[in-house]
Amino acid sequence: MSIINKFIKNNINDPYILVCTSKSQMLFCKDILDKKDIDNDLIPTPKGFGGVCTTAIKFDKRDLQDIKNIVRYNKIKTEGIYPFSKKYKYNLKEIYNDNLSQKFIDIIKKIEAGVDLSKEDIVYLLKAKDKEYNSLIKTADIVRKECVGDRIELRAAIEFSNYCKKDCNYCGVRKSNTTSRYRMEEKAILKKVDELYKIGIKTVILQSGEDLYYTTEKILSIVRKIKEKYRMGITLSIGERDHKEYKLFSKEGVDNYLLKIETANKELFERIHPDDKYDERVKHHRLIKEAGIRVGSGGMIGLPGQTLENIAQDILFQRDFGIHMIGFGPFLPAKGTPYEREKSGELEMTLKVVAITRIVCQHVFLPATTAIASLHPEGQTLALKAGANTIMLISTPPNLRENYEIYSNKNMVDLSFAIESTRDAGRKMPKYLNYDYIKDMGYDIEDSLI
Ligand code: 5AD
């Protein structure tokens, strides 16, 4: 059994899903199932069964009666229990046209019917060119519109430390790189969060290198203060931590944890990460999820030595692992790293990956990554048109930003840039932003975008 299969609960053969009315009810229920040793897994609630980026409990039909009893006995509030079939139907009629190969049409029919794509189908789509390329992007755009609508999701990242104990071959802030290092203290971080709150940002991403200067207590203190004062969503992106820490983060209200798989090929993973083991990274995905925190994953496209089969595997990993937020960006060479002379990932290939990920994973958040915005001036707009729905602002204080160069020539995606990409992609900005405040700050934003 491969390690992925060991961690993906594959003893659920005839899957059902239980959708609760709230996250706390869902976690309460999961806890009981775990205590009773009933196999279960947390997955993004599929389209048609509940809100986007909420979590459903997947289980096997053999436990259906037991679970119904547990729900009744414990008065768990549920939306319902359903067979896990993708009941939601997409209308892809406009995709069919001349000049598409039979194989391509067969794949579109599978998507319409809610049949899972195979690795072979995905490899085929990754090779799409010309008319089939355009049809692939269009299909993803239709699925995106149905799943997450036309408004983008806007999040903001504070890169609060670029110290890192690891030496990943591709990363510009790897330990051995001579870059000037900085750390932000709690007060400076909270000051930045306050600015984001005033703009109306709902979720802040706290990102850093793997820096143990920030002890569990330090992180918890920041999380607690953000939750108390602002009630914002919090995403942590601080690398692999201990499983007890994930539990504590969860208890304190951390909503999401961004820890990318980068590549789901063990050999490639271990070649690019001299300090990491693939099986451990997979285990951490599982531990974060089991702690009740949604997992953000994804990876890099165009890594040295990466094949189309590897990329297909990366996409399937996201689906089979029930990942809620999936960020795929191109690999970009970073100065001073062992890979500084390698070739960048390609724009079209990255866009195809975004599109296929939307088609395969559907009811999830897909960022138009900073990396794709750095590869090409229109990369972000094109990603939004290829299935992506989320933009991450770089909200690190300006004087520190340039030191967080995980790759060279990073695009410092700011609010103006995000507004422009949204406009160019023909989409709308989120409802929840504080537009009066934003306009007072001098941003140019027309009412049709709001
Ligand atoms: N090229 C592209 N993406 C990179 N990342 C880090 N270094 C690079 C690089 N050289 C991405 C990884 C990481 C995220 C923070 O940035 O996917 O998880």
PDB file of N, CA and C in Angstrom, residues 56-101:
ATOM      1  N   ALA A  56     -17.665  18.398   5.497  1.00  0.00           N
ATOM      2  CA  ALA A  56     -18.610  17.309   5.736  1.00  0.00           C
ATOM      3  C   ALA A  56     -17.844  16.095   6.273  1.00  0.00           C
ATOM      4  N   ILE A  57     -18.562  15.228   6.976  1.00  0.00           N
ATOM      5  CA  ILE A  57     -17.936  13.989   7.465  1.00  0.00           C
ATOM      6  C   ILE A  57     -18.283  12.868   6.500  1.00  0.00           C
ATOM      7  N   LYS A  58     -17.234  12.222   5.983  1.00  0.00           N
ATOM      8  CA  LYS A  58     -17.445  11.107   5.061  1.00  0.00           C
ATOM      9  C   LYS A  58     -17.328   9.801   5.850  1.00  0.00           C
ATOM     10  N   PHE A  59     -18.208   8.858   5.575  1.00  0.00           N
ATOM     11  CA  PHE A  59     -18.144   7.567   6.271  1.00  0.00           C
ATOM     12  C   PHE A  59     -18.654   6.471   5.343  1.00  0.00           C
ATOM     13  N   ASP A  60     -18.592   5.237   5.799  1.00  0.00           N
ATOM     14  CA  ASP A  60     -19.019   4.124   4.948  1.00  0.00           C
ATOM     15  C   ASP A  60     -20.461   3.725   5.272  1.00  0.00           C
ATOM     16  N   LYS A  61     -21.130   3.281   4.226  1.00  0.00           N
ATOM     17  CA  LYS A  61     -22.542   2.891   4.359  1.00  0.00           C
ATOM     18  C   LYS A  61     -22.773   1.874   5.481  1.00  0.00           C
ATOM     19  N   ARG A  62     -21.764   1.004   5.704  1.00  0.00           N
ATOM     20  CA  ARG A  62     -21.959  -0.023   6.746  1.00  0.00           C
ATOM     21  C   ARG A  62     -22.235   0.606   8.117  1.00  0.00           C
ATOM     22  N   ASP A  63     -21.798   1.863   8.307  1.00  0.00           N
ATOM     23  CA  ASP A  63     -21.992   2.519   9.608  1.00  0.00           C
ATOM     24  C   ASP A  63     -23.202   3.455   9.622  1.00  0.00           C
ATOM     25  N   LEU A  64     -23.978   3.418   8.543  1.00  0.00           N
ATOM     26  CA  LEU A  64     -25.088   4.373   8.402  1.00  0.00           C
ATOM     27  C   LEU A  64     -26.044   4.347   9.597  1.00  0.00           C
ATOM     28  N   GLN A  65     -26.486   3.140   9.963  1.00  0.00           N
ATOM     29  CA  GLN A  65     -27.465   3.054  11.050  1.00  0.00           C
ATOM     30  C   GLN A  65     -26.874   3.534  12.371  1.00  0.00           C
ATOM     31  N   ASP A  66     -25.644   3.108  12.648  1.00  0.00           N
ATOM     32  CA  ASP A  66     -24.971   3.542  13.885  1.00  0.00           C
ATOM     33  C   ASP A  66     -24.886   5.060  13.939  1.00  0.00           C
ATOM     34  N   ILE A  67     -24.526   5.641  12.814  1.00  0.00           N
ATOM     35  CA  ILE A  67     -24.338   7.097  12.800  1.00  0.00           C
ATOM     36  C   ILE A  67     -25.673   7.819  12.974  1.00  0.00           C
ATOM     37  N   LYS A  68     -26.699   7.303  12.353  1.00  0.00           N
ATOM     38  CA  LYS A  68     -28.034   7.900  12.550  1.00  0.00           C
ATOM     39  C   LYS A  68     -28.410   7.863  14.032  1.00  0.00           C
ATOM     40  N   ASN A  69     -28.098   6.744  14.677  1.00  0.00           N
ATOM     41  CA  ASN A  69     -28.406   6.632  16.105  1.00  0.00           C
ATOM     42  C   ASN A  69     -27.596   7.624  16.934  1.00  0.00           C
ATOM     43  N   ILE A  70     -26.313   7.739  16.590  1.00  0.00           N
ATOM     44  CA  ILE A  70     -25.437   8.670  17.318  1.00  0.00           C
ATOM     45  C   ILE A  70     -25.960  10.105  17.182  1.00  0.00           C
ATOM     46  N   VAL A  71     -26.357  10.451  15.969  1.00  0.00           N
ATOM     47  CA  VAL A  71     -26.863  11.809  15.707  1.00  0.00           C
ATOM     48  C   VAL A  71     -28.107  12.070  16.553  1.00  0.00           C
ATOM     49  N   ARG A  72     -28.996  11.081  16.576  1.00  0.00           N
ATOM     50  CA  ARG A  72     -30.249  11.264  17.316  1.00  0.00           C
ATOM     51  C   ARG A  72     -29.979  11.338  18.819  1.00  0.00           C
ATOM     52  N   TYR A  73     -29.194  10.378  19.311  1.00  0.00           N
ATOM     53  CA  TYR A  73     -28.936  10.272  20.739  1.00  0.00           C
ATOM     54  C   TYR A  73     -28.243  11.524  21.288  1.00  0.00           C
ATOM     55  N   ASN A  74     -27.290  12.060  20.477  1.00  0.00           N
ATOM     56  CA  ASN A  74     -26.521  13.224  20.952  1.00  0.00           C
ATOM     57  C   ASN A  74     -27.105  14.559  20.503  1.00  0.00           C
ATOM     58  N   LYS A  75     -28.277  14.479  19.871  1.00  0.00           N
ATOM     59  CA  LYS A  75     -28.964  15.689  19.390  1.00  0.00           C
ATOM     60  C   LYS A  75     -28.038  16.563  18.526  1.00  0.00           C
ATOM     61  N   ILE A  76     -27.273  15.911  17.650  1.00  0.00           N
ATOM     62  CA  ILE A  76     -26.372  16.657  16.752  1.00  0.00           C
ATOM     63  C   ILE A  76     -27.217  17.314  15.667  1.00  0.00           C
ATOM     64  N   LYS A  77     -26.955  18.607  15.460  1.00  0.00           N
ATOM     65  CA  LYS A  77     -27.761  19.341  14.465  1.00  0.00           C
ATOM     66  C   LYS A  77     -27.176  19.113  13.078  1.00  0.00           C
ATOM     67  N   THR A  78     -27.965  18.521  12.212  1.00  0.00           N
ATOM     68  CA  THR A  78     -27.452  18.202  10.877  1.00  0.00           C
ATOM     69  C   THR A  78     -28.327  18.802   9.783  1.00  0.00           C
ATOM     70  N   GLU A  79     -27.671  19.025   8.630  1.00  0.00           N
ATOM     71  CA  GLU A  79     -28.415  19.413   7.422  1.00  0.00           C
ATOM     72  C   GLU A  79     -28.957  18.152   6.769  1.00  0.00           C
ATOM     73  N   GLY A  80     -28.217  17.067   6.923  1.00  0.00           N
ATOM     74  CA  GLY A  80     -28.674  15.816   6.333  1.00  0.00           C
ATOM     75  C   GLY A  80     -27.566  14.799   6.167  1.00  0.00           C
ATOM     76  N   ILE A  81     -27.979  13.590   5.805  1.00  0.00           N
ATOM     77  CA  ILE A  81     -27.040  12.498   5.516  1.00  0.00           C
ATOM     78  C   ILE A  81     -27.341  12.049   4.092  1.00  0.00           C
ATOM     79  N   TYR A  82     -26.310  11.964   3.266  1.00  0.00           N
ATOM     80  CA  TYR A  82     -26.537  11.668   1.841  1.00  0.00           C
ATOM     81  C   TYR A  82     -25.518  10.657   1.330  1.00  0.00           C
ATOM     82  N   PRO A  83     -25.927   9.877   0.331  1.00  0.00           N
ATOM     83  CA  PRO A  83     -24.913   9.064  -0.363  1.00  0.00           C
ATOM     84  C   PRO A  83     -23.933  10.019  -1.033  1.00  0.00           C
ATOM     85  N   PHE A  84     -22.654   9.715  -0.959  1.00  0.00           N
ATOM     86  CA  PHE A  84     -21.648  10.621  -1.520  1.00  0.00           C
ATOM     87  C   PHE A  84     -21.504  10.380  -3.021  1.00  0.00           C
ATOM     88  N   SER A  85     -22.433  10.962  -3.729  1.00  0.00           N
ATOM     89  CA  SER A  85     -22.286  10.900  -5.178  1.00  0.00           C
ATOM     90  C   SER A  85     -22.359  12.354  -5.591  1.00  0.00           C
ATOM     91  N   LYS A  86     -21.654  12.687  -6.633  1.00  0.00           N
ATOM     92  CA  LYS A  86     -21.692  14.093  -7.047  1.00  0.00           C
ATOM     93  C   LYS A  86     -23.000  14.338  -7.781  1.00  0.00           C
ATOM     94  N   LYS A  87     -24.036  14.600  -7.023  1.00  0.00           N
ATOM     95  CA  LYS A  87     -25.353  14.755  -7.628  1.00  0.00           C
ATOM     96  C   LYS A  87     -25.452  16.028  -8.460  1.00  0.00           C
ATOM     97  N   TYR A  88     -24.612  16.978  -8.125  1.00  0.00           N
ATOM     98  CA  TYR A  88     -24.738  18.256  -8.807  1.00  0.00           C
ATOM     99  C   TYR A  88     -24.334  18.101 -10.273  1.00  0.00           C
ATOM    100  N   LYS A  89     -25.200  18.572 -11.160  1.00  0.00           N
ATOM    101  CA  LYS A  89     -24.936  18.404 -12.591  1.00  0.00           C
ATOM    102  C   LYS A  89     -24.540  19.729 -13.229  1.00  0.00           C
ATOM    103  N   TYR A  90     -23.486  19.703 -14.004  1.00  0.00           N
ATOM    104  CA  TYR A  90     -23.049  20.892 -14.737  1.00  0.00           C
ATOM    105  C   TYR A  90     -23.569  20.803 -16.161  1.00  0.00           C
ATOM    106  N   ASN A  91     -23.969  21.951 -16.671  1.00  0.00           N
ATOM    107  CA  ASN A  91     -24.402  21.973 -18.056  1.00  0.00           C
ATOM    108  C   ASN A  91     -23.231  22.446 -18.918  1.00  0.00           C
ATOM    109  N   LEU A  92     -22.651  21.527 -19.651  1.00  0.00           N
ATOM    110  CA  LEU A  92     -21.454  21.859 -20.428  1.00  0.00           C
ATOM    111  C   LEU A  92     -21.719  21.831 -21.934  1.00  0.00           C
ATOM    112  N   LYS A  93     -23.006  21.986 -22.277  1.00  0.00           N
ATOM    113  CA  LYS A  93     -23.378  21.934 -23.703  1.00  0.00           C
ATOM    114  C   LYS A  93     -22.533  22.870 -24.569  1.00  0.00           C
ATOM    115  N   GLU A  94     -22.273  24.062 -24.020  1.00  0.00           N
ATOM    116  CA  GLU A  94     -21.562  25.031 -24.856  1.00  0.00           C
ATOM    117  C   GLU A  94     -20.107  24.630 -25.138  1.00  0.00           C
ATOM    118  N   ILE A  95     -19.648  23.622 -24.432  1.00  0.00           N
ATOM    119  CA  ILE A  95     -18.267  23.181 -24.655  1.00  0.00           C
ATOM    120  C   ILE A  95     -18.153  22.329 -25.920  1.00  0.00           C
ATOM    121  N   TYR A  96     -19.207  21.555 -26.162  1.00  0.00           N
ATOM    122  CA  TYR A  96     -19.121  20.666 -27.329  1.00  0.00           C
ATOM    123  C   TYR A  96     -19.065  21.479 -28.599  1.00  0.00           C
ATOM    124  N   ASN A  97     -18.051  21.296 -29.347  1.00  0.00           N
ATOM    125  CA  ASN A  97     -17.998  21.910 -30.675  1.00  0.00           C
ATOM    126  C   ASN A  97     -17.136  21.032 -31.571  1.00  0.00           C
ATOM    127  N   ASP A  98     -17.045  21.442 -32.802  1.00  0.00           N
ATOM    128  CA  ASP A  98     -16.247  20.637 -33.718  1.00  0.00           C
ATOM    129  C   ASP A  98     -14.782  20.688 -33.306  1.00  0.00           C
ATOM    130  N   ASN A  99     -14.027  19.833 -33.887  1.00  0.00           N
ATOM    131  CA  ASN A  99     -12.587  19.824 -33.672  1.00  0.00           C
ATOM    132  C   ASN A  99     -12.126  19.399 -32.277  1.00  0.00           C
ATOM    133  N   LEU A 100     -13.036  18.844 -31.488  1.00  0.00           N
ATOM    134  CA  LEU A 100     -12.579  18.268 -30.220  1.00  0.00           C
ATOM    135  C   LEU A 100     -12.440  16.763 -30.468  1.00  0.00           C
ATOM    136  N   SER A 101     -11.401  16.172 -29.920  1.00  0.00           N
ATOM    137  CA  SER A 101     -11.208  14.736 -30.134  1.00  0.00           C
ATOM    138  C   SER A 101     -12.264  13.958 -29.345  1.00  0.00           C
TER     139      SER A 101
END
